[in-house]
mmCIF file of C-alpha atoms in Angstrom:
data_model
loop_
_atom_site.group_PDB
_atom_site.id
_atom_site.type_symbol
_atom_site.label_atom_id
_atom_site.label_comp_id
_atom_site.label_asym_id
_atom_site.label_seq_id
_atom_site.Cartn_x
_atom_site.Cartn_y
_atom_site.Cartn_z
ATOM 1 C CA UNK A 22 0.000 0.000 0.000
ATOM 2 C CA UNK A 23 1.338 3.369 -0.983
ATOM 3 C CA UNK A 24 1.748 6.367 1.315
ATOM 4 C CA UNK A 25 0.672 8.834 -1.408
ATOM 5 C CA UNK A 26 -0.885 12.147 -0.493
ATOM 6 C CA UNK A 27 -3.964 13.040 -2.541
ATOM 7 C CA UNK A 28 -3.457 15.830 -5.041
ATOM 8 C CA UNK A 29 -6.254 18.416 -4.584
ATOM 9 C CA UNK A 30 -6.122 19.221 -8.292
ATOM 10 C CA UNK A 31 -6.956 15.598 -9.112
ATOM 11 C CA UNK A 32 -10.076 15.351 -6.945
ATOM 12 C CA UNK A 33 -8.649 15.131 -3.451
ATOM 13 C CA UNK A 34 -10.072 17.211 -0.663
ATOM 14 C CA UNK A 35 -8.058 20.003 0.854
ATOM 15 C CA UNK A 36 -8.140 20.109 4.616
ATOM 16 C CA UNK A 37 -8.096 23.539 6.265
ATOM 17 C CA UNK A 38 -4.909 24.111 8.253
ATOM 18 C CA UNK A 39 -6.831 24.705 11.494
ATOM 19 C CA UNK A 40 -8.880 21.504 11.276
ATOM 20 C CA UNK A 41 -7.518 18.101 12.143
ATOM 21 C CA UNK A 42 -8.992 15.034 10.537
ATOM 22 C CA UNK A 43 -9.739 12.399 13.167
ATOM 23 C CA UNK A 44 -11.692 9.471 11.762
ATOM 24 C CA UNK A 45 -11.304 7.486 14.976
ATOM 25 C CA UNK A 46 -14.574 6.687 16.686
ATOM 26 C CA UNK A 47 -13.645 6.269 20.303
ATOM 27 C CA UNK A 48 -15.630 5.126 23.309
ATOM 28 C CA UNK A 49 -15.820 8.755 24.390
ATOM 29 C CA UNK A 50 -17.427 9.735 21.073
ATOM 30 C CA UNK A 51 -19.941 6.895 21.331
ATOM 31 C CA UNK A 52 -20.856 7.731 24.938
ATOM 32 C CA UNK A 53 -21.159 11.440 24.094
ATOM 33 C CA UNK A 54 -23.387 10.581 21.138
ATOM 34 C CA UNK A 55 -25.610 8.368 23.283
ATOM 35 C CA UNK A 56 -25.750 11.035 25.999
ATOM 36 C CA UNK A 57 -26.716 13.592 23.378
ATOM 37 C CA UNK A 58 -29.329 11.174 22.065
ATOM 38 C CA UNK A 59 -30.790 10.821 25.552
ATOM 39 C CA UNK A 60 -30.896 14.594 26.044
ATOM 40 C CA UNK A 61 -32.424 15.099 22.600
ATOM 41 C CA UNK A 62 -35.044 12.400 23.184
ATOM 42 C CA UNK A 63 -36.074 13.889 26.523
ATOM 43 C CA UNK A 64 -36.253 17.424 25.088
ATOM 44 C CA UNK A 65 -38.292 16.400 22.048
ATOM 45 C CA UNK A 66 -40.999 14.567 24.009
ATOM 46 C CA UNK A 67 -42.897 17.636 25.258
ATOM 47 C CA UNK A 68 -43.248 18.868 21.667
ATOM 48 C CA UNK A 69 -43.885 15.466 20.106
ATOM 49 C CA UNK A 70 -46.228 14.100 22.782
ATOM 50 C CA UNK A 71 -47.037 16.792 25.340
ATOM 51 C CA UNK A 72 -48.471 19.576 23.202
ATOM 52 C CA UNK A 73 -50.450 17.239 20.900
ATOM 53 C CA UNK A 74 -51.693 15.475 24.045
ATOM 54 C CA UNK A 75 -52.937 18.761 25.502
ATOM 55 C CA UNK A 76 -54.708 19.466 22.216
ATOM 56 C CA UNK A 77 -56.326 16.018 22.325
ATOM 57 C CA UNK A 78 -54.504 14.940 19.168
ATOM 58 C CA UNK A 79 -51.995 12.428 20.534
ATOM 59 C CA UNK A 80 -52.865 8.810 19.796
ATOM 60 C CA UNK A 81 -50.934 5.768 20.976
ATOM 61 C CA UNK A 82 -51.889 3.313 18.229
ATOM 62 C CA UNK A 83 -48.937 4.189 15.914
ATOM 63 C CA UNK A 84 -46.484 3.569 18.787
ATOM 64 C CA UNK A 85 -48.000 0.136 19.426
ATOM 65 C CA UNK A 86 -47.940 -0.560 15.669
ATOM 66 C CA UNK A 87 -44.251 0.484 15.679
ATOM 67 C CA UNK A 88 -43.580 -2.410 18.073
ATOM 68 C CA UNK A 89 -45.305 -4.839 15.696
ATOM 69 C CA UNK A 90 -42.119 -6.527 14.547
ATOM 70 C CA UNK A 91 -41.765 -7.874 18.102
ATOM 71 C CA UNK A 92 -44.161 -10.650 17.073
ATOM 72 C CA UNK A 93 -41.243 -12.143 15.149
ATOM 73 C CA UNK A 94 -39.451 -12.582 18.489
ATOM 74 C CA UNK A 95 -42.512 -13.931 20.268
ATOM 75 C CA UNK A 96 -43.520 -10.696 22.010
ATOM 76 C CA UNK A 97 -46.910 -9.053 21.867
ATOM 77 C CA UNK A 98 -46.706 -5.487 20.536
ATOM 78 C CA UNK A 99 -47.703 -3.107 23.317
ATOM 79 C CA UNK A 100 -47.525 0.612 23.965
ATOM 80 C CA UNK A 101 -44.792 0.051 26.570
ATOM 81 C CA UNK A 102 -42.684 -1.952 24.121
ATOM 82 C CA UNK A 103 -43.185 0.719 21.463
ATOM 83 C CA UNK A 104 -42.018 3.421 23.873
ATOM 84 C CA UNK A 105 -38.945 1.350 24.806
ATOM 85 C CA UNK A 106 -38.073 0.782 21.138
ATOM 86 C CA UNK A 107 -38.586 4.464 20.370
ATOM 87 C CA UNK A 108 -36.228 5.321 23.257
ATOM 88 C CA UNK A 109 -33.596 2.816 22.112
ATOM 89 C CA UNK A 110 -33.776 4.311 18.645
ATOM 90 C CA UNK A 111 -33.220 7.856 19.919
ATOM 91 C CA UNK A 112 -30.541 6.989 22.464
ATOM 92 C CA UNK A 113 -28.604 4.208 20.720
ATOM 93 C CA UNK A 114 -29.440 3.621 17.051
ATOM 94 C CA UNK A 115 -29.646 7.185 15.730
ATOM 95 C CA UNK A 116 -26.562 8.436 17.618
ATOM 96 C CA UNK A 117 -24.442 5.514 16.406
ATOM 97 C CA UNK A 118 -25.619 6.087 12.841
ATOM 98 C CA UNK A 119 -24.825 9.791 13.125
ATOM 99 C CA UNK A 120 -21.309 9.109 14.404
ATOM 100 C CA UNK A 121 -20.632 7.337 11.110
ATOM 101 C CA UNK A 122 -22.461 9.618 8.644
ATOM 102 C CA UNK A 123 -22.462 12.985 10.435
ATOM 103 C CA UNK A 124 -19.212 14.097 8.815
ATOM 104 C CA UNK A 125 -20.906 14.083 5.416
ATOM 105 C CA UNK A 126 -23.934 16.202 6.308
ATOM 106 C CA UNK A 127 -24.387 19.942 5.926
ATOM 107 C CA UNK A 128 -23.635 22.552 7.139
ATOM 108 C CA UNK A 129 -19.892 22.970 7.258
ATOM 109 C CA UNK A 130 -20.184 25.296 10.229
ATOM 110 C CA UNK A 131 -21.343 25.201 12.946
ATOM 111 C CA UNK A 132 -20.949 21.445 12.970
ATOM 112 C CA UNK A 133 -23.550 20.812 15.680
ATOM 113 C CA UNK A 134 -26.258 21.839 13.171
ATOM 114 C CA UNK A 135 -25.493 18.616 11.318
ATOM 115 C CA UNK A 136 -27.617 16.992 14.010
ATOM 116 C CA UNK A 137 -30.587 18.993 12.719
ATOM 117 C CA UNK A 138 -29.877 17.866 9.141
ATOM 118 C CA UNK A 139 -29.670 14.283 10.350
ATOM 119 C CA UNK A 140 -32.887 14.523 12.381
ATOM 120 C CA UNK A 141 -34.696 16.034 9.398
ATOM 121 C CA UNK A 142 -33.733 13.044 7.264
ATOM 122 C CA UNK A 143 -35.074 10.678 9.915
ATOM 123 C CA UNK A 144 -38.224 12.772 10.200
ATOM 124 C CA UNK A 145 -38.913 11.884 6.563
ATOM 125 C CA UNK A 146 -39.152 8.237 7.665
ATOM 126 C CA UNK A 147 -40.997 9.080 10.883
ATOM 127 C CA UNK A 148 -43.851 10.816 9.069
ATOM 128 C CA UNK A 149 -45.222 7.834 7.115
ATOM 129 C CA UNK A 150 -44.590 5.448 10.022
ATOM 130 C CA UNK A 151 -46.633 7.524 12.476
ATOM 131 C CA UNK A 152 -49.105 9.219 10.089
ATOM 132 C CA UNK A 153 -52.261 10.014 12.065
ATOM 133 C CA UNK A 154 -55.803 9.414 10.925
ATOM 134 C CA UNK A 155 -57.784 12.601 10.729
ATOM 135 C CA UNK A 156 -58.588 15.723 8.786
ATOM 136 C CA UNK A 157 -56.163 18.284 7.351
ATOM 137 C CA UNK A 158 -55.863 20.142 10.673
ATOM 138 C CA UNK A 159 -54.770 16.979 12.503
ATOM 139 C CA UNK A 160 -52.258 16.099 9.790
ATOM 140 C CA UNK A 161 -50.889 19.657 9.638
ATOM 141 C CA UNK A 162 -50.516 19.718 13.435
ATOM 142 C CA UNK A 163 -48.732 16.357 13.312
ATOM 143 C CA UNK A 164 -46.339 17.567 10.601
ATOM 144 C CA UNK A 165 -45.491 20.837 12.370
ATOM 145 C CA UNK A 166 -45.009 19.396 15.861
ATOM 146 C CA UNK A 167 -43.170 16.278 14.716
ATOM 147 C CA UNK A 168 -40.747 18.323 12.591
ATOM 148 C CA UNK A 169 -40.174 20.786 15.438
ATOM 149 C CA UNK A 170 -39.576 17.883 17.835
ATOM 150 C CA UNK A 171 -37.059 16.296 15.476
ATOM 151 C CA UNK A 172 -35.245 19.615 15.080
ATOM 152 C CA UNK A 173 -35.086 19.958 18.868
ATOM 153 C CA UNK A 174 -33.691 16.415 19.067
ATOM 154 C CA UNK A 175 -31.090 17.124 16.376
ATOM 155 C CA UNK A 176 -30.043 20.444 17.879
ATOM 156 C CA UNK A 177 -29.664 19.047 21.397
ATOM 157 C CA UNK A 178 -27.959 15.896 20.161
ATOM 158 C CA UNK A 179 -25.577 17.657 17.766
ATOM 159 C CA UNK A 180 -24.672 20.365 20.269
ATOM 160 C CA UNK A 181 -24.003 17.863 23.054
ATOM 161 C CA UNK A 182 -21.842 15.639 20.868
ATOM 162 C CA UNK A 183 -19.931 18.588 19.424
ATOM 163 C CA UNK A 184 -19.248 20.119 22.856
ATOM 164 C CA UNK A 185 -18.322 16.890 24.647
ATOM 165 C CA UNK A 186 -16.336 14.932 22.072
ATOM 166 C CA UNK A 187 -16.557 16.707 18.724
ATOM 167 C CA UNK A 188 -18.262 15.462 15.613
ATOM 168 C CA UNK A 189 -15.979 12.869 14.015
ATOM 169 C CA UNK A 190 -14.590 13.847 10.623
ATOM 170 C CA UNK A 191 -13.941 11.060 8.157
ATOM 171 C CA UNK A 192 -11.995 10.992 4.946
ATOM 172 C CA UNK A 193 -13.287 8.863 2.095
#
């Protein structure tokens, strides 16, 4: 294997002098990401569940349906199982995914806003999975509050990770 340095004129990427490239994903980065995921999950719940609940628009059926794949493992899908799976997703799965792909998301600066970009992409999958039955007002409320909740998650998550361990930068 050669020790060649990429030539920026031939398609390599120039690295700013003040930025170090550290593709190593350490235990500290993983724990910071999971901590940020926990903070983001807790902060998004009042907007995702609390406000719609106060308006009488929150329904639990999509959360139970979300746990439906548990039948494959011999478990009955329940609201409690759906909540646990939702929590595991926000605290473990999404943060670990972000640690790998976050370096490739916009914006360049400030880096913690990449968490918002990431959460917006996941919101696009959240919407059809949790689409509520109802008229246009219910759907519009769902779209607004769920997007706001995901942005809160991404902001809290990205900021926490960036402050505690930094957002890993990878070279391809």
